[in-house]
Amino acid sequence: NGVLPLTKEAFWNKDESTVAVFGNQASTPTVGGGGSGEVTPSWLPTPLATIHATLAQADYGVESDNVFFGGDDSTVGEMKRLASKADVCFFYMATSASEGGDRDNLSLDEDTYVSDVAPSCAKSVAVVTTPGAILMPWADQVDAILVNFMPGVAAAFATMDVVVGDVNPSARLPITMPMVENQEGFTTEQYPGLDDALNSTYTEKWAFGYRYYHLHNEQPRFWFGEGLSYADFKLDTDSLTWHKEDKVTAKVTNAGSVAGAVVPQLYLTLPKACEQPIYMLKGIEKLTLDAGESQTVTFELTERDFSTWDVDAFDWAKCTGDYTARVSLTGANFGWDYNPDVPNDDGVAQQTFADVTRTI
């Protein structure tokens, strides 16, 4: 929503700027999990102290009178009062996990107040630490979301680098974030299994993750492969070419005002007779572009990309027919958010994916 970055010149270096910080994760952050994922740092910088120092324009440990903190034990009313006094709110939330067991659910440990408090904020940023997929029922109530997964002991500093714009984010989601618990509809027989979870039946076959959502035409909260940047990348759909040597190329331009990195992805649709997922990720590349710069992304396809496993022959077998290669700048999210009748800032619809078909 254009809230980030909050640059030092525009916000943090102004004496009148105020910040409200919510959640115990701001003062006692989670940086690891249990078991082999446990981290016991000798020193752990906190998000709250980092925000204090940044707003005070001072070294770590210096506090600012313009930072207001509400912990998880604060009432919603108290949080709303603090939020109304601030120019921007930060919500810090987390969940964790350990080897040898699964989380009971996909909810964060303390986030029920966010939907009530965020509307009282002039601007709002949610910062989430998680080992995997989570539910974000408050996603539409906040202006920006930063997911750092399990970030390590320097997470407070790294997050602030992104917030102020010193680092332009370029990461992409390695998983799909669902709307609700078990949105994919797994049965007990599929997971965790029967006979004390000793026997599982994988009747879902390939229909899991982003492939489930494509097959059932469902919308998750956020798609696999999605991620935002402070730059503005555009795909030249007319440049998409499938070369004879099984190479797919397309031109990408940074139409923004700052340098950044984009992660184009190639999804392949096999002939219907192959009975494979509608779209399968077959290539992923990263381009770093200066403002105004264009580069060509190249995806190399192999024989294996055009093959499926033949159970009877116990070998890979190449499918024949029409293949479609789809290059996307927004991960597996293509078509669901695209509306050709809604213009972007340039007055024209911006399609973030393009297709090219070839018969093999």
CSV table of C-alpha atoms in Angstrom, one decimal:
chain,number,residue,atom,x,y,z
A,1,ASN,CA,0.0,0.0,0.0
A,2,GLY,CA,3.0,2.3,-0.3
A,3,VAL,CA,3.6,2.6,3.4
A,4,LEU,CA,7.1,1.1,3.2
A,5,PRO,CA,9.8,2.1,3.0
A,6,LEU,CA,9.6,4.6,5.9
A,7,THR,CA,12.8,6.4,5.1
A,8,LYS,CA,15.0,8.1,7.7
A,9,GLU,CA,14.7,11.4,5.9
A,10,ALA,CA,10.9,11.3,5.6
A,11,PHE,CA,10.1,9.8,9.0
A,12,TRP,CA,12.7,8.6,11.4
A,13,ASN,CA,14.8,11.7,11.5
A,14,LYS,CA,11.9,14.0,12.3
A,15,ASP,CA,11.5,15.0,16.0
A,16,GLU,CA,7.7,14.9,15.8
A,17,SER,CA,7.4,11.3,14.5
A,18,THR,CA,5.7,8.8,16.8
A,19,VAL,CA,5.6,5.0,16.8
A,20,ALA,CA,3.4,2.5,18.6
A,21,VAL,CA,4.8,-1.0,19.0
A,22,PHE,CA,2.6,-4.0,20.0
A,23,GLY,CA,3.3,-7.5,21.0
A,24,ASN,CA,5.7,-9.2,23.4
A,25,GLN,CA,7.7,-10.4,20.4
A,26,ALA,CA,9.0,-6.8,20.1
A,27,SER,CA,10.7,-7.1,23.5
A,28,THR,CA,11.4,-10.9,23.7
A,29,PRO,CA,11.7,-12.0,20.1
A,30,THR,CA,11.6,-15.6,18.9
A,31,VAL,CA,14.7,-16.4,16.8
A,32,GLY,CA,14.7,-20.2,16.7
A,33,GLY,CA,12.7,-23.3,17.3
A,34,GLY,CA,13.1,-26.3,19.6
A,35,GLY,CA,15.4,-29.3,19.3
A,36,SER,CA,18.1,-28.8,16.7
A,37,GLY,CA,16.5,-25.5,15.8
A,38,GLU,CA,17.1,-24.1,19.3
A,39,VAL,CA,19.1,-20.9,19.5
A,40,THR,CA,20.7,-19.5,22.7
A,41,PRO,CA,22.3,-16.2,21.8
A,42,SER,CA,24.8,-14.5,24.0
A,43,TRP,CA,23.2,-11.2,23.0
A,44,LEU,CA,19.8,-10.7,21.5
A,45,PRO,CA,18.9,-7.2,20.1
A,46,THR,CA,15.2,-6.6,20.2
A,47,PRO,CA,12.9,-4.9,17.7
A,48,LEU,CA,11.6,-2.5,20.4
A,49,ALA,CA,15.1,-1.3,21.4
A,50,THR,CA,16.0,-1.0,17.7
A,51,ILE,CA,12.9,1.1,17.0
A,52,HIS,CA,13.8,3.3,20.0
A,53,ALA,CA,17.4,3.8,18.8
A,54,THR,CA,16.3,4.5,15.2
A,55,LEU,CA,13.8,7.1,16.2
A,56,ALA,CA,16.2,8.7,18.7
A,57,GLN,CA,18.9,8.8,15.9
A,58,ALA,CA,21.2,7.3,18.5
A,59,ASP,CA,23.1,4.1,19.4
A,60,TYR,CA,21.4,0.9,20.3
A,61,GLY,CA,20.1,1.1,23.9
A,62,VAL,CA,19.0,4.8,23.8
A,63,GLU,CA,15.3,5.3,24.2
A,64,SER,CA,12.9,7.8,22.6
A,65,ASP,CA,10.0,9.4,24.3
A,66,ASN,CA,8.0,9.1,21.1
A,67,VAL,CA,7.8,5.3,21.1
A,68,PHE,CA,4.8,3.7,22.9
A,69,PHE,CA,4.7,0.0,23.7
A,70,GLY,CA,1.8,-2.3,24.4
A,71,GLY,CA,2.5,-5.9,25.4
A,72,ASP,CA,0.3,-8.9,24.8
A,73,ASP,CA,-1.2,-8.4,28.3
A,74,SER,CA,-2.5,-4.9,27.4
A,75,THR,CA,-6.2,-4.5,26.8
A,76,VAL,CA,-7.5,-3.8,23.3
A,77,GLY,CA,-8.7,-0.4,24.7
A,78,GLU,CA,-5.2,0.5,25.9
A,79,MET,CA,-3.7,-0.6,22.6
A,80,LYS,CA,-6.2,1.5,20.6
A,81,ARG,CA,-5.3,4.5,22.7
A,82,LEU,CA,-1.6,4.1,22.0
A,83,ALA,CA,-2.3,3.5,18.3
A,84,SER,CA,-4.3,6.7,18.0
A,85,LYS,CA,-1.3,8.7,19.3
A,86,ALA,CA,1.2,7.2,16.7
A,87,ASP,CA,2.1,8.0,13.1
A,88,VAL,CA,2.7,4.3,12.5
A,89,CYS,CA,2.1,1.1,14.3
A,90,PHE,CA,4.2,-2.1,14.4
A,91,PHE,CA,2.7,-5.4,15.3
A,92,TYR,CA,5.2,-8.1,16.2
A,93,MET,CA,3.9,-11.7,16.2
A,94,ALA,CA,5.3,-15.2,16.1
A,95,THR,CA,4.9,-18.9,16.4
A,96,SER,CA,7.5,-21.7,16.7
A,97,ALA,CA,8.0,-25.4,16.3
A,98,SER,CA,10.3,-28.2,17.3
A,99,GLU,CA,11.4,-31.5,15.7
A,100,GLY,CA,9.5,-34.6,16.6
A,101,GLY,CA,6.1,-32.9,16.5
A,102,ASP,CA,3.7,-30.7,14.6
A,103,ARG,CA,2.1,-27.4,15.5
A,104,ASP,CA,-1.5,-27.9,16.8
A,105,ASN,CA,-2.8,-25.3,14.3
A,106,LEU,CA,-1.6,-22.5,11.9
A,107,SER,CA,-2.5,-19.6,14.2
A,108,LEU,CA,0.1,-17.3,15.6
A,109,ASP,CA,0.6,-17.3,19.4
A,110,GLU,CA,-0.8,-13.8,20.1
A,111,ASP,CA,-2.6,-12.0,17.2
A,112,THR,CA,-6.3,-11.8,18.1
A,113,TYR,CA,-6.1,-8.1,18.9
A,114,VAL,CA,-4.6,-7.0,15.6
A,115,SER,CA,-7.9,-6.8,13.7
A,116,ASP,CA,-9.3,-4.6,16.4
A,117,VAL,CA,-6.4,-2.3,16.9
A,118,ALA,CA,-5.0,-1.8,13.4
A,119,PRO,CA,-8.0,0.4,12.2
A,120,SER,CA,-6.9,2.9,14.9
A,121,CYS,CA,-3.5,3.2,13.3
A,122,ALA,CA,-2.7,5.9,10.7
A,123,LYS,CA,-0.3,3.4,9.2
A,124,SER,CA,0.4,-0.2,10.2
A,125,VAL,CA,3.1,-2.8,9.7
A,126,ALA,CA,2.9,-6.5,10.8
A,127,VAL,CA,6.2,-8.4,11.4
A,128,VAL,CA,5.8,-12.1,11.5
A,129,THR,CA,8.2,-14.9,12.6
A,130,THR,CA,7.2,-18.4,11.7
A,131,PRO,CA,8.6,-21.8,10.8
A,132,GLY,CA,6.0,-22.4,8.1
A,133,ALA,CA,2.5,-21.6,6.9
A,134,ILE,CA,0.3,-19.4,9.1
A,135,LEU,CA,-3.1,-17.8,9.1
A,136,MET,CA,-3.4,-14.1,8.8
A,137,PRO,CA,-7.0,-13.1,9.4
A,138,TRP,CA,-5.9,-9.5,9.9
A,139,ALA,CA,-4.1,-9.2,6.6
A,140,ASP,CA,-6.6,-6.8,5.1
A,141,GLN,CA,-6.5,-4.6,8.2
A,142,VAL,CA,-2.7,-3.7,8.1
A,143,ASP,CA,-0.9,-1.8,5.4
A,144,ALA,CA,2.3,-4.0,5.1
A,145,ILE,CA,3.4,-7.4,6.2
A,146,LEU,CA,7.0,-8.6,6.6
A,147,VAL,CA,7.4,-12.4,7.1
A,148,ASN,CA,11.0,-13.3,8.1
A,149,PHE,CA,10.3,-17.0,8.9
A,150,MET,CA,13.0,-18.1,11.4
A,151,PRO,CA,15.4,-15.2,11.1
A,152,GLY,CA,18.2,-15.6,13.7
A,153,VAL,CA,19.6,-13.2,16.3
A,154,ALA,CA,20.1,-10.2,14.1
A,155,ALA,CA,16.4,-10.1,12.9
A,156,ALA,CA,15.7,-6.8,14.6
A,157,PHE,CA,18.5,-5.0,12.7
A,158,ALA,CA,17.7,-6.8,9.4
A,159,THR,CA,14.0,-5.9,9.6
A,160,MET,CA,14.8,-2.3,10.3
A,161,ASP,CA,17.1,-2.2,7.2
A,162,VAL,CA,14.0,-3.2,5.1
A,163,VAL,CA,11.7,-0.8,6.9
A,164,VAL,CA,13.8,2.2,6.3
A,165,GLY,CA,14.7,1.2,2.7
A,166,ASP,CA,18.4,0.5,3.1
A,167,VAL,CA,17.6,-3.0,1.8
A,168,ASN,CA,15.1,-3.5,-1.0
A,169,PRO,CA,13.3,-6.8,-0.3
A,170,SER,CA,13.4,-9.5,-3.0
A,171,ALA,CA,12.4,-12.7,-1.3
A,172,ARG,CA,9.6,-14.9,-2.5
A,173,LEU,CA,7.3,-17.2,-0.5
A,174,PRO,CA,8.5,-20.8,-0.6
A,175,ILE,CA,5.1,-22.0,0.5
A,176,THR,CA,1.4,-21.0,0.0
A,177,MET,CA,-0.3,-19.2,2.9
A,178,PRO,CA,-3.9,-20.4,3.3
A,179,MET,CA,-7.1,-18.5,4.2
A,180,VAL,CA,-8.3,-21.0,6.8
A,181,GLU,CA,-7.2,-24.2,8.6
A,182,ASN,CA,-6.9,-27.2,6.3
A,183,GLN,CA,-8.1,-25.2,3.3
A,184,GLU,CA,-6.8,-28.1,1.1
A,185,GLY,CA,-9.2,-30.5,2.8
A,186,PHE,CA,-6.9,-33.2,4.0
A,187,THR,CA,-8.7,-36.2,5.5
A,188,THR,CA,-7.5,-38.1,8.5
A,189,GLU,CA,-6.5,-41.0,6.2
A,190,GLN,CA,-4.2,-38.6,4.3
A,191,TYR,CA,-2.8,-36.7,7.4
A,192,PRO,CA,-1.8,-37.5,10.0
A,193,GLY,CA,-2.8,-41.0,9.0
A,194,LEU,CA,-4.5,-44.0,10.7
A,195,ASP,CA,-3.1,-46.5,13.2
A,196,ASP,CA,-1.5,-43.9,15.4
A,197,ALA,CA,-0.3,-42.0,12.3
A,198,LEU,CA,1.7,-45.1,11.1
A,199,ASN,CA,-0.3,-45.5,7.8
A,200,SER,CA,-1.1,-42.6,5.5
A,201,THR,CA,-2.8,-42.8,2.1
A,202,TYR,CA,-1.6,-40.1,-0.4
A,203,THR,CA,-4.9,-40.0,-2.4
A,204,GLU,CA,-4.3,-36.3,-3.0
A,205,LYS,CA,-1.5,-37.3,-5.5
A,206,TRP,CA,0.0,-34.1,-6.9
A,207,ALA,CA,-2.8,-31.8,-5.8
A,208,PHE,CA,-1.2,-30.1,-2.8
A,209,GLY,CA,0.3,-26.6,-2.3
A,210,TYR,CA,-0.2,-24.2,-5.1
A,211,ARG,CA,-1.3,-27.0,-7.4
A,212,TYR,CA,-4.3,-27.7,-5.2
A,213,TYR,CA,-5.5,-24.1,-5.5
A,214,HIS,CA,-5.1,-24.1,-9.3
A,215,LEU,CA,-7.0,-27.3,-9.6
A,216,HIS,CA,-9.9,-26.2,-7.5
A,217,ASN,CA,-9.8,-22.6,-8.5
A,218,GLU,CA,-9.4,-21.4,-4.9
A,219,GLN,CA,-7.7,-18.3,-3.6
A,220,PRO,CA,-5.2,-18.7,-0.8
A,221,ARG,CA,-4.1,-15.8,1.4
A,222,PHE,CA,-0.8,-15.5,-0.4
A,223,TRP,CA,0.5,-17.6,-3.3
A,224,PHE,CA,3.7,-19.6,-3.5
A,225,GLY,CA,6.4,-17.5,-5.2
A,226,GLU,CA,4.8,-14.1,-4.4
A,227,GLY,CA,6.8,-11.3,-2.9
A,228,LEU,CA,6.9,-7.5,-3.1
A,229,SER,CA,9.7,-5.0,-3.8
A,230,TYR,CA,10.2,-1.2,-3.6
A,231,ALA,CA,10.9,-1.3,-7.3
A,232,ASP,CA,8.3,-1.7,-10.0
A,233,PHE,CA,8.9,-4.6,-12.4
A,234,LYS,CA,7.2,-5.1,-15.7
A,235,LEU,CA,7.1,-8.1,-18.0
A,236,ASP,CA,7.3,-7.4,-21.7
A,237,THR,CA,4.7,-10.0,-22.8
A,238,ASP,CA,5.5,-9.5,-26.5
A,239,SER,CA,9.1,-10.5,-25.9
A,240,LEU,CA,8.3,-14.0,-24.6
A,241,THR,CA,9.9,-16.5,-27.0
A,242,TRP,CA,10.3,-20.3,-26.9
A,243,HIS,CA,13.4,-21.2,-28.8
A,244,LYS,CA,14.0,-24.4,-30.7
A,245,GLU,CA,16.7,-25.5,-28.3
A,246,ASP,CA,14.2,-25.7,-25.5
A,247,LYS,CA,15.1,-22.3,-24.1
A,248,VAL,CA,12.4,-19.7,-23.0
A,249,THR,CA,13.3,-16.0,-22.8
A,250,ALA,CA,11.5,-12.8,-21.9
A,251,LYS,CA,12.4,-9.2,-21.2
A,252,VAL,CA,11.9,-7.7,-17.8
A,253,THR,CA,12.1,-4.0,-17.0
A,254,ASN,CA,12.5,-2.1,-13.7
A,255,ALA,CA,10.1,0.8,-14.3
A,256,GLY,CA,10.6,2.0,-10.7
A,257,SER,CA,12.8,4.7,-9.2
A,258,VAL,CA,15.1,2.4,-7.2
A,259,ALA,CA,17.3,-0.6,-7.9
A,260,GLY,CA,15.9,-4.0,-7.0
A,261,ALA,CA,15.8,-7.7,-7.7
A,262,VAL,CA,13.0,-9.6,-9.3
A,263,VAL,CA,12.4,-13.4,-9.4
A,264,PRO,CA,10.7,-14.5,-12.6
A,265,GLN,CA,9.4,-18.1,-12.6
A,266,LEU,CA,8.5,-20.5,-15.4
A,267,TYR,CA,5.5,-22.8,-15.0
A,268,LEU,CA,4.9,-25.5,-17.6
A,269,THR,CA,1.6,-27.0,-18.6
A,270,LEU,CA,1.9,-30.5,-20.1
A,271,PRO,CA,-0.5,-32.1,-22.7
A,272,LYS,CA,-3.8,-33.1,-21.1
A,273,ALA,CA,-3.2,-36.8,-21.9
A,274,CYS,CA,-0.2,-36.7,-19.4
A,275,GLU,CA,-2.6,-36.2,-16.5
A,276,GLN,CA,-0.2,-33.8,-14.7
A,277,PRO,CA,-0.8,-30.6,-12.7
A,278,ILE,CA,-2.3,-27.6,-14.5
A,279,TYR,CA,1.0,-25.7,-13.9
A,280,MET,CA,4.3,-27.0,-12.7
A,281,LEU,CA,7.2,-24.9,-11.6
A,282,LYS,CA,10.1,-25.7,-13.9
A,283,GLY,CA,12.4,-22.7,-13.6
A,284,ILE,CA,13.3,-19.8,-11.3
A,285,GLU,CA,15.8,-17.0,-11.9
A,286,LYS,CA,16.8,-13.8,-10.2
A,287,LEU,CA,17.5,-10.5,-12.0
A,288,THR,CA,19.0,-7.5,-10.3
A,289,LEU,CA,18.0,-4.3,-12.2
A,290,ASP,CA,18.9,-0.7,-11.8
A,291,ALA,CA,16.0,1.8,-12.1
A,292,GLY,CA,15.0,2.0,-15.8
A,293,GLU,CA,17.1,-1.1,-16.7
A,294,SER,CA,15.9,-4.0,-18.8
A,295,GLN,CA,17.3,-7.6,-18.9
A,296,THR,CA,16.4,-10.8,-20.6
A,297,VAL,CA,15.6,-13.7,-18.3
A,298,THR,CA,16.5,-17.2,-19.7
A,299,PHE,CA,15.0,-20.5,-18.7
A,300,GLU,CA,16.7,-23.8,-19.9
A,301,LEU,CA,14.3,-26.8,-20.2
A,302,THR,CA,15.5,-30.4,-20.2
A,303,GLU,CA,14.1,-33.7,-21.4
A,304,ARG,CA,13.0,-34.5,-17.8
A,305,ASP,CA,10.8,-31.3,-17.8
A,306,PHE,CA,8.8,-32.9,-20.7
A,307,SER,CA,8.5,-36.3,-19.1
A,308,THR,CA,6.4,-38.2,-16.6
A,309,TRP,CA,7.1,-41.3,-14.7
A,310,ASP,CA,5.8,-44.5,-16.4
A,311,VAL,CA,5.0,-47.0,-13.7
A,312,ASP,CA,4.9,-50.0,-16.1
A,313,ALA,CA,8.2,-49.2,-17.8
A,314,PHE,CA,9.7,-48.0,-14.5
A,315,ASP,CA,11.3,-45.1,-16.3
A,316,TRP,CA,10.6,-41.5,-17.4
A,317,ALA,CA,8.6,-41.2,-20.6
A,318,LYS,CA,8.3,-38.1,-22.7
A,319,CYS,CA,4.8,-36.7,-23.4
A,320,THR,CA,3.9,-35.5,-26.8
A,321,GLY,CA,1.4,-32.8,-27.6
A,322,ASP,CA,1.0,-29.1,-26.9
A,323,TYR,CA,3.0,-27.6,-24.0
A,324,THR,CA,2.5,-24.1,-22.6
A,325,ALA,CA,5.3,-22.2,-20.8
A,326,ARG,CA,4.1,-19.5,-18.5
A,327,VAL,CA,6.5,-16.9,-17.3
A,328,SER,CA,5.3,-15.1,-14.2
A,329,LEU,CA,6.6,-12.2,-12.0
A,330,THR,CA,4.1,-13.0,-9.2
A,331,GLY,CA,4.8,-16.6,-8.5
A,332,ALA,CA,1.9,-19.0,-8.8
A,333,ASN,CA,-0.5,-16.1,-8.6
A,334,PHE,CA,-1.5,-15.5,-12.2
A,335,GLY,CA,-4.9,-14.7,-13.4
A,336,TRP,CA,-6.7,-14.7,-10.1
A,337,ASP,CA,-5.9,-11.0,-9.3
A,338,TYR,CA,-5.5,-9.8,-12.9
A,339,ASN,CA,-8.3,-7.6,-14.1
A,340,PRO,CA,-7.8,-6.1,-17.6
A,341,ASP,CA,-10.4,-3.5,-16.9
A,342,VAL,CA,-8.5,-2.1,-13.9
A,343,PRO,CA,-5.6,0.2,-14.9
A,344,ASN,CA,-2.4,0.6,-13.0
A,345,ASP,CA,-0.5,3.8,-12.3
A,346,ASP,CA,0.4,4.1,-16.0
A,347,GLY,CA,-3.3,4.0,-17.0
A,348,VAL,CA,-3.1,0.5,-18.5
A,349,ALA,CA,-3.6,-3.0,-17.1
A,350,GLN,CA,-0.4,-4.6,-16.0
A,351,GLN,CA,-0.3,-8.3,-16.7
A,352,THR,CA,2.4,-10.0,-14.7
A,353,PHE,CA,2.5,-13.3,-16.7
A,354,ALA,CA,2.6,-14.4,-20.3
A,355,ASP,CA,2.2,-17.7,-22.2
A,356,VAL,CA,3.9,-19.3,-25.1
A,357,THR,CA,2.9,-22.6,-26.6
A,358,ARG,CA,4.9,-25.3,-28.5
A,359,THR,CA,4.0,-28.7,-29.9
A,360,ILE,CA,6.5,-31.4,-29.0
